[in-house]
Amino acid sequence: MASTSTSASSAIKLDIPLHIKYIQNLDKRQDLAYHLTSHLRLNGIYWGLTASHIMGQPYALDREGVIEYVLSCWDDEAGTFGPHPNHDGHILSTLSGIQIMLMQDAIDRVDVESVTKFLLDRISPDGSVSGDSWGEIDTRFTYILLSSLSLLGKLDQIPTEKREQIVQYISRCRNFDGGFGRVPGAESHSGQVWVCTAALSILGRQDLIDIPLLGAWLSERQLPNGGLNGRPEKLEDVCYSWWCLASISILGKLHWINKDKLIGFILGAQDLDDGGIADRPGDWVDVFHTLFGVAGLSLLGYPGLEDIDPVYCMPAKLIDKLGLKKPYATLPRMVSYP
């Protein structure tokens, strides 16, 4: 379990070796929870691999083993990746597969044309994007479509008319408070704010964002204990150290967040016995919150971490190498903390 001592969190350091060990041991814990989460397996590898990169250990996982597993998740019928061998292909696992193969410098082993066709087929006439052939829509899927095609160098394959339809659909998901929802009319949520803000950044359409209004809404997500929540009147959660912070970074307003209090909150959610980071101090850890805790610390300039790109949630050096870097705010990397 995560540390329950929040009062002394400012004296706690990020235990990078312990968290790397935790990530390396994830596949060895073949317990019930492991088997019940097979539908998240490819996402889990992306979370663990990205966290390892940000903590300066890009080779923490067996490269060839990871590549072979990703390839085993290929769904011939869909022409893309599923989350686990013999699972149906889906846009969620598609992005994770692309991200993993790029970080492992193995994208040449992916049928890019097939994946591109799968992605382009997800665009609906109204500009919404579906997750698979069954038709569920969500602004998460809109972001994933744009991020995936961008990472593959295929963003220009979206016809101009469809591109504008996507932009207008995202705009219809914007609310009076400046935030964005899952579909038009849905309440604003920090997760949806990030996917829409990042999607518009990829498309070069940040002009559709009310930056002062949305920046204020995001900064109001910080609670007195330093943690951030996803929407008003909800509990704080380490994962919003990414969704809120990455969004406000894209908007150039990182200084609107109390950095020290948020760092203390994230560090207090570590399990300092077995590694990993939880959603909040005192809860069980998982690789999802481990990544987003580390990613949040990176955006805050915590020492000893590599930069993460807030638009793509991937190592900034790789995004720079791909020529995809978009404007965003950064905080100076601290030499030591506190």
CSV table of C-alpha atoms in Angstrom, one decimal:
chain,number,residue,atom,x,y,z
A,1,MET,CA,0.0,0.0,0.0
A,2,ALA,CA,1.0,3.6,-0.5
A,3,SER,CA,2.5,5.6,2.3
A,4,THR,CA,-0.1,7.1,4.6
A,5,SER,CA,2.2,9.8,5.9
A,6,THR,CA,1.2,13.0,4.1
A,7,SER,CA,2.4,15.5,6.7
A,8,ALA,CA,6.0,14.4,6.1
A,9,SER,CA,5.6,14.1,2.4
A,10,SER,CA,7.8,17.1,1.7
A,11,ALA,CA,10.7,15.1,3.1
A,12,ILE,CA,10.0,12.1,1.0
A,13,LYS,CA,12.0,11.5,-2.2
A,14,LEU,CA,10.9,9.8,-5.4
A,15,ASP,CA,12.4,6.3,-5.0
A,16,ILE,CA,13.3,5.6,-8.7
A,17,PRO,CA,15.1,2.3,-8.2
A,18,LEU,CA,12.1,0.9,-6.2
A,19,HIS,CA,9.6,2.0,-8.8
A,20,ILE,CA,11.6,0.5,-11.7
A,21,LYS,CA,11.8,-2.8,-9.8
A,22,TYR,CA,8.0,-2.6,-9.2
A,23,ILE,CA,7.4,-2.2,-13.0
A,24,GLN,CA,9.8,-5.0,-13.8
A,25,ASN,CA,8.0,-7.4,-11.5
A,26,LEU,CA,4.5,-6.6,-12.7
A,27,ASP,CA,4.4,-9.5,-15.2
A,28,LYS,CA,5.7,-11.9,-12.6
A,29,ARG,CA,2.7,-11.5,-10.3
A,30,GLN,CA,0.3,-13.9,-12.0
A,31,ASP,CA,-2.5,-13.3,-9.5
A,32,LEU,CA,-6.2,-13.1,-10.1
A,33,ALA,CA,-6.1,-9.3,-10.7
A,34,TYR,CA,-3.4,-9.9,-13.4
A,35,HIS,CA,-5.7,-12.3,-15.3
A,36,LEU,CA,-8.8,-10.1,-14.8
A,37,THR,CA,-7.0,-7.1,-16.4
A,38,SER,CA,-5.9,-8.8,-19.7
A,39,HIS,CA,-8.1,-6.2,-21.6
A,40,LEU,CA,-5.6,-3.6,-20.3
A,41,ARG,CA,-2.4,-5.5,-20.9
A,42,LEU,CA,-1.1,-3.5,-23.9
A,43,ASN,CA,-2.0,-0.3,-22.2
A,44,GLY,CA,-0.2,-1.5,-19.1
A,45,ILE,CA,3.0,-2.2,-21.0
A,46,TYR,CA,2.8,1.4,-22.4
A,47,TRP,CA,2.3,2.8,-18.9
A,48,GLY,CA,5.2,0.9,-17.4
A,49,LEU,CA,7.6,1.5,-20.4
A,50,THR,CA,6.8,5.2,-20.5
A,51,ALA,CA,7.3,5.5,-16.7
A,52,SER,CA,10.7,3.7,-17.1
A,53,HIS,CA,11.8,6.1,-19.8
A,54,ILE,CA,10.8,9.2,-17.7
A,55,MET,CA,12.7,7.7,-14.8
A,56,GLY,CA,15.8,7.4,-17.0
A,57,GLN,CA,15.7,3.6,-17.4
A,58,PRO,CA,14.5,3.1,-21.0
A,59,TYR,CA,15.9,-0.5,-21.1
A,60,ALA,CA,14.3,-1.6,-17.8
A,61,LEU,CA,12.0,-4.1,-19.8
A,62,ASP,CA,13.2,-6.8,-22.1
A,63,ARG,CA,13.1,-5.1,-25.5
A,64,GLU,CA,12.5,-8.2,-27.7
A,65,GLY,CA,10.1,-9.7,-25.3
A,66,VAL,CA,8.0,-6.5,-25.3
A,67,ILE,CA,8.1,-6.3,-29.1
A,68,GLU,CA,7.0,-9.9,-29.5
A,69,TYR,CA,4.2,-9.4,-27.1
A,70,VAL,CA,2.9,-6.3,-29.0
A,71,LEU,CA,3.0,-8.2,-32.3
A,72,SER,CA,1.1,-11.1,-30.7
A,73,CYS,CA,-1.7,-8.7,-30.0
A,74,TRP,CA,-2.3,-8.1,-33.8
A,75,ASP,CA,-5.9,-8.7,-34.9
A,76,ASP,CA,-5.8,-9.7,-38.6
A,77,GLU,CA,-9.5,-9.1,-39.1
A,78,ALA,CA,-9.4,-5.6,-37.8
A,79,GLY,CA,-6.0,-4.8,-39.2
A,80,THR,CA,-4.7,-3.3,-35.9
A,81,PHE,CA,-3.8,-4.2,-32.3
A,82,GLY,CA,-6.0,-5.6,-29.6
A,83,PRO,CA,-5.2,-5.3,-25.9
A,84,HIS,CA,-4.1,-9.0,-25.6
A,85,PRO,CA,-3.6,-12.0,-27.9
A,86,ASN,CA,-6.9,-13.1,-29.4
A,87,HIS,CA,-8.7,-9.9,-28.3
A,88,ASP,CA,-10.5,-7.7,-30.8
A,89,GLY,CA,-8.6,-4.8,-32.3
A,90,HIS,CA,-9.5,-1.4,-30.8
A,91,ILE,CA,-8.4,2.2,-31.1
A,92,LEU,CA,-7.3,2.2,-27.4
A,93,SER,CA,-4.8,-0.6,-27.9
A,94,THR,CA,-3.8,0.7,-31.3
A,95,LEU,CA,-2.3,3.8,-29.8
A,96,SER,CA,-0.5,1.9,-27.1
A,97,GLY,CA,0.9,-0.5,-29.7
A,98,ILE,CA,2.2,2.4,-31.8
A,99,GLN,CA,3.7,4.2,-28.8
A,100,ILE,CA,5.5,1.0,-27.5
A,101,MET,CA,6.9,0.2,-30.9
A,102,LEU,CA,8.2,3.7,-31.4
A,103,MET,CA,9.8,3.7,-28.0
A,104,GLN,CA,11.4,0.4,-28.8
A,105,ASP,CA,12.5,1.7,-32.2
A,106,ALA,CA,10.6,-1.1,-33.9
A,107,ILE,CA,7.8,0.7,-35.8
A,108,ASP,CA,9.2,-0.9,-39.0
A,109,ARG,CA,7.8,-4.2,-37.8
A,110,VAL,CA,4.2,-2.8,-37.8
A,111,ASP,CA,1.8,-2.9,-40.8
A,112,VAL,CA,1.4,0.9,-40.8
A,113,GLU,CA,-0.8,1.0,-43.9
A,114,SER,CA,-3.3,-1.4,-42.3
A,115,VAL,CA,-3.3,0.5,-39.0
A,116,THR,CA,-3.8,3.8,-41.0
A,117,LYS,CA,-6.8,2.3,-42.8
A,118,PHE,CA,-8.3,1.1,-39.5
A,119,LEU,CA,-7.9,4.6,-38.0
A,120,LEU,CA,-9.4,6.5,-41.0
A,121,ASP,CA,-12.4,4.2,-41.0
A,122,ARG,CA,-13.2,5.3,-37.5
A,123,ILE,CA,-14.1,8.8,-38.5
A,124,SER,CA,-17.9,9.3,-38.6
A,125,PRO,CA,-19.7,11.8,-41.0
A,126,ASP,CA,-20.4,14.2,-38.0
A,127,GLY,CA,-16.7,14.3,-37.1
A,128,SER,CA,-16.9,12.0,-34.1
A,129,VAL,CA,-14.6,9.0,-33.8
A,130,SER,CA,-15.5,5.4,-32.9
A,131,GLY,CA,-13.3,3.0,-31.0
A,132,ASP,CA,-14.0,0.0,-33.3
A,133,SER,CA,-16.5,-1.3,-35.8
A,134,TRP,CA,-19.3,-1.4,-33.1
A,135,GLY,CA,-19.5,2.4,-33.1
A,136,GLU,CA,-19.0,3.7,-29.5
A,137,ILE,CA,-17.8,7.3,-29.7
A,138,ASP,CA,-15.8,9.3,-27.2
A,139,THR,CA,-13.5,12.4,-27.4
A,140,ARG,CA,-10.8,10.0,-26.1
A,141,PHE,CA,-11.0,8.2,-29.4
A,142,THR,CA,-10.8,11.5,-31.3
A,143,TYR,CA,-7.5,12.2,-29.6
A,144,ILE,CA,-6.2,8.7,-30.1
A,145,LEU,CA,-7.0,8.9,-33.8
A,146,LEU,CA,-5.1,12.1,-34.2
A,147,SER,CA,-2.2,11.1,-32.0
A,148,SER,CA,-1.8,7.7,-33.7
A,149,LEU,CA,-1.8,9.2,-37.2
A,150,SER,CA,0.5,11.9,-36.2
A,151,LEU,CA,3.0,9.5,-34.6
A,152,LEU,CA,2.9,7.4,-37.8
A,153,GLY,CA,3.4,10.4,-40.0
A,154,LYS,CA,0.0,9.9,-41.6
A,155,LEU,CA,-2.0,12.8,-40.3
A,156,ASP,CA,-2.1,14.3,-43.8
A,157,GLN,CA,-4.2,11.2,-44.8
A,158,ILE,CA,-7.2,12.7,-43.2
A,159,PRO,CA,-9.2,14.5,-46.0
A,160,THR,CA,-9.5,18.3,-45.5
A,161,GLU,CA,-13.3,18.0,-45.2
A,162,LYS,CA,-13.1,15.3,-42.5
A,163,ARG,CA,-10.4,17.2,-40.6
A,164,GLU,CA,-12.7,20.2,-40.4
A,165,GLN,CA,-15.6,18.0,-39.2
A,166,ILE,CA,-13.4,16.6,-36.4
A,167,VAL,CA,-12.5,20.2,-35.4
A,168,GLN,CA,-16.1,21.2,-35.3
A,169,TYR,CA,-17.1,18.1,-33.3
A,170,ILE,CA,-14.5,18.8,-30.7
A,171,SER,CA,-15.8,22.4,-30.6
A,172,ARG,CA,-19.3,21.1,-29.9
A,173,CYS,CA,-18.0,19.2,-26.9
A,174,ARG,CA,-16.8,22.5,-25.3
A,175,ASN,CA,-18.9,23.7,-22.3
A,176,PHE,CA,-19.7,27.0,-20.7
A,177,ASP,CA,-16.9,26.6,-18.2
A,178,GLY,CA,-14.3,26.3,-20.9
A,179,GLY,CA,-13.9,22.5,-20.4
A,180,PHE,CA,-14.8,19.6,-22.6
A,181,GLY,CA,-16.9,16.5,-22.2
A,182,ARG,CA,-17.0,13.0,-23.6
A,183,VAL,CA,-19.7,13.9,-26.2
A,184,PRO,CA,-21.6,17.1,-26.9
A,185,GLY,CA,-23.6,18.1,-23.8
A,186,ALA,CA,-21.6,15.9,-21.4
A,187,GLU,CA,-20.1,17.6,-18.3
A,188,SER,CA,-16.5,18.8,-18.3
A,189,HIS,CA,-14.0,16.4,-17.0
A,190,SER,CA,-10.2,16.7,-16.7
A,191,GLY,CA,-9.5,13.6,-18.7
A,192,GLN,CA,-11.7,14.9,-21.6
A,193,VAL,CA,-10.2,18.3,-21.2
A,194,TRP,CA,-6.7,16.8,-21.9
A,195,VAL,CA,-7.7,14.7,-24.9
A,196,CYS,CA,-9.5,17.7,-26.5
A,197,THR,CA,-6.8,20.2,-25.7
A,198,ALA,CA,-4.1,17.9,-27.0
A,199,ALA,CA,-6.1,17.0,-30.1
A,200,LEU,CA,-6.6,20.7,-30.9
A,201,SER,CA,-2.9,21.2,-30.3
A,202,ILE,CA,-2.0,18.4,-32.8
A,203,LEU,CA,-4.3,20.1,-35.3
A,204,GLY,CA,-3.0,23.5,-34.7
A,205,ARG,CA,-6.4,24.8,-33.6
A,206,GLN,CA,-5.8,26.1,-30.1
A,207,ASP,CA,-7.7,29.2,-31.2
A,208,LEU,CA,-10.8,27.2,-30.3
A,209,ILE,CA,-9.8,27.0,-26.6
A,210,ASP,CA,-10.8,29.8,-24.2
A,211,ILE,CA,-7.3,29.7,-22.5
A,212,PRO,CA,-8.0,32.0,-19.5
A,213,LEU,CA,-11.4,30.3,-18.7
A,214,LEU,CA,-10.1,26.8,-19.1
A,215,GLY,CA,-6.9,27.6,-17.3
A,216,ALA,CA,-8.9,28.9,-14.3
A,217,TRP,CA,-11.1,25.8,-14.3
A,218,LEU,CA,-8.1,23.5,-14.3
A,219,SER,CA,-6.3,25.5,-11.6
A,220,GLU,CA,-9.5,25.2,-9.4
A,221,ARG,CA,-9.1,21.4,-9.5
A,222,GLN,CA,-6.3,21.7,-6.9
A,223,LEU,CA,-7.6,20.9,-3.4
A,224,PRO,CA,-6.1,22.1,-0.1
A,225,ASN,CA,-4.0,18.9,0.3
A,226,GLY,CA,-2.3,19.7,-3.0
A,227,GLY,CA,-3.9,16.9,-5.1
A,228,LEU,CA,-6.0,17.6,-8.2
A,229,ASN,CA,-9.5,16.3,-9.0
A,230,GLY,CA,-11.3,15.5,-12.2
A,231,ARG,CA,-14.3,17.7,-11.7
A,232,PRO,CA,-15.8,19.9,-9.0
A,233,GLU,CA,-16.7,18.2,-5.6
A,234,LYS,CA,-14.7,15.1,-6.3
A,235,LEU,CA,-11.8,13.5,-4.5
A,236,GLU,CA,-8.2,14.2,-5.5
A,237,ASP,CA,-6.4,11.5,-7.5
A,238,VAL,CA,-2.7,11.2,-8.6
A,239,CYS,CA,-3.8,10.5,-12.2
A,240,TYR,CA,-5.1,14.1,-12.5
A,241,SER,CA,-1.5,15.2,-11.9
A,242,TRP,CA,-1.3,14.3,-15.6
A,243,TRP,CA,-4.7,15.1,-17.0
A,244,CYS,CA,-4.9,18.6,-15.4
A,245,LEU,CA,-1.3,19.4,-15.4
A,246,ALA,CA,-0.6,18.3,-19.0
A,247,SER,CA,-3.6,20.4,-20.2
A,248,ILE,CA,-2.5,23.5,-18.3
A,249,SER,CA,1.0,23.0,-19.6
A,250,ILE,CA,-0.3,23.1,-23.2
A,251,LEU,CA,-2.1,26.3,-22.3
A,252,GLY,CA,1.1,27.8,-20.9
A,253,LYS,CA,-0.3,28.3,-17.4
A,254,LEU,CA,1.7,25.8,-15.3
A,255,HIS,CA,2.4,28.6,-12.8
A,256,TRP,CA,-1.3,28.6,-11.9
A,257,ILE,CA,-0.7,25.4,-9.9
A,258,ASN,CA,0.9,25.2,-6.5
A,259,LYS,CA,3.9,23.1,-7.5
A,260,ASP,CA,5.2,22.2,-4.0
A,261,LYS,CA,1.9,21.1,-2.7
A,262,LEU,CA,1.2,18.8,-5.7
A,263,ILE,CA,4.7,17.3,-5.5
A,264,GLY,CA,4.1,16.5,-1.8
A,265,PHE,CA,0.8,14.9,-2.6
A,266,ILE,CA,2.3,12.7,-5.4
A,267,LEU,CA,5.3,11.6,-3.3
A,268,GLY,CA,3.0,10.8,-0.4
A,269,ALA,CA,1.1,8.3,-2.6
A,270,GLN,CA,4.3,6.1,-3.1
A,271,ASP,CA,4.5,2.6,-1.7
A,272,LEU,CA,8.0,2.9,-0.1
A,273,ASP,CA,8.1,-0.9,0.7
A,274,ASP,CA,7.3,-2.5,-2.6
A,275,GLY,CA,7.3,0.4,-5.1
A,276,GLY,CA,4.6,1.9,-7.3
A,277,ILE,CA,2.3,4.9,-6.8
A,278,ALA,CA,-1.4,4.9,-5.8
A,279,ASP,CA,-4.3,7.2,-6.6
A,280,ARG,CA,-3.9,8.8,-3.2
A,281,PRO,CA,-1.9,8.1,0.0
A,282,GLY,CA,-3.0,4.9,1.8
A,283,ASP,CA,-4.4,3.1,-1.3
A,284,TRP,CA,-3.1,0.2,-3.3
A,285,VAL,CA,-0.6,1.1,-6.1
A,286,ASP,CA,-1.0,0.3,-9.8
A,287,VAL,CA,1.1,0.9,-12.9
A,288,PHE,CA,-1.5,3.4,-14.3
A,289,HIS,CA,-1.0,5.8,-11.4
A,290,THR,CA,2.7,5.1,-11.2
A,291,LEU,CA,3.1,6.5,-14.7
A,292,PHE,CA,0.9,9.5,-14.2
A,293,GLY,CA,2.4,10.3,-10.9
A,294,VAL,CA,5.9,10.2,-12.4
A,295,ALA,CA,4.7,12.1,-15.5
A,296,GLY,CA,3.2,14.8,-13.3
A,297,LEU,CA,6.4,15.2,-11.4
A,298,SER,CA,8.3,15.5,-14.7
A,299,LEU,CA,6.1,18.4,-15.8
A,300,LEU,CA,6.7,20.0,-12.4
A,301,GLY,CA,10.5,19.9,-12.9
A,302,TYR,CA,11.2,17.2,-10.3
A,303,PRO,CA,15.0,16.3,-10.4
A,304,GLY,CA,16.3,13.1,-11.9
A,305,LEU,CA,13.5,12.7,-14.4
A,306,GLU,CA,13.4,13.0,-18.2
A,307,ASP,CA,11.1,15.5,-19.8
A,308,ILE,CA,7.7,14.2,-21.0
A,309,ASP,CA,5.7,15.7,-23.8
A,310,PRO,CA,2.3,16.9,-22.6
A,311,VAL,CA,0.6,16.5,-25.9
A,312,TYR,CA,1.7,12.9,-26.6
A,313,CYS,CA,2.5,11.6,-23.1
A,314,MET,CA,5.8,10.2,-24.4
A,315,PRO,CA,9.4,11.0,-23.9
A,316,ALA,CA,10.0,14.6,-25.1
A,317,LYS,CA,13.3,13.6,-26.8
A,318,LEU,CA,11.4,11.1,-29.0
A,319,ILE,CA,8.7,13.5,-29.9
A,320,ASP,CA,11.4,16.1,-30.8
A,321,LYS,CA,13.2,13.5,-32.9
A,322,LEU,CA,9.9,12.8,-34.8
A,323,GLY,CA,9.5,16.5,-35.4
A,324,LEU,CA,6.1,16.7,-33.6
A,325,LYS,CA,6.8,19.0,-30.7
A,326,LYS,CA,4.0,21.6,-30.1
A,327,PRO,CA,4.2,24.7,-28.0
A,328,TYR,CA,3.8,24.1,-24.2
A,329,ALA,CA,5.0,25.5,-20.9
A,330,THR,CA,7.8,23.9,-18.9
A,331,LEU,CA,9.1,24.4,-15.4
A,332,PRO,CA,12.9,24.4,-14.8
A,333,ARG,CA,14.3,21.1,-13.8
A,334,MET,CA,15.3,21.3,-10.2
A,335,VAL,CA,18.8,20.1,-9.1
A,336,SER,CA,17.4,18.8,-5.8
A,337,TYR,CA,14.1,18.8,-4.0
A,338,PRO,CA,13.2,20.3,-1.6
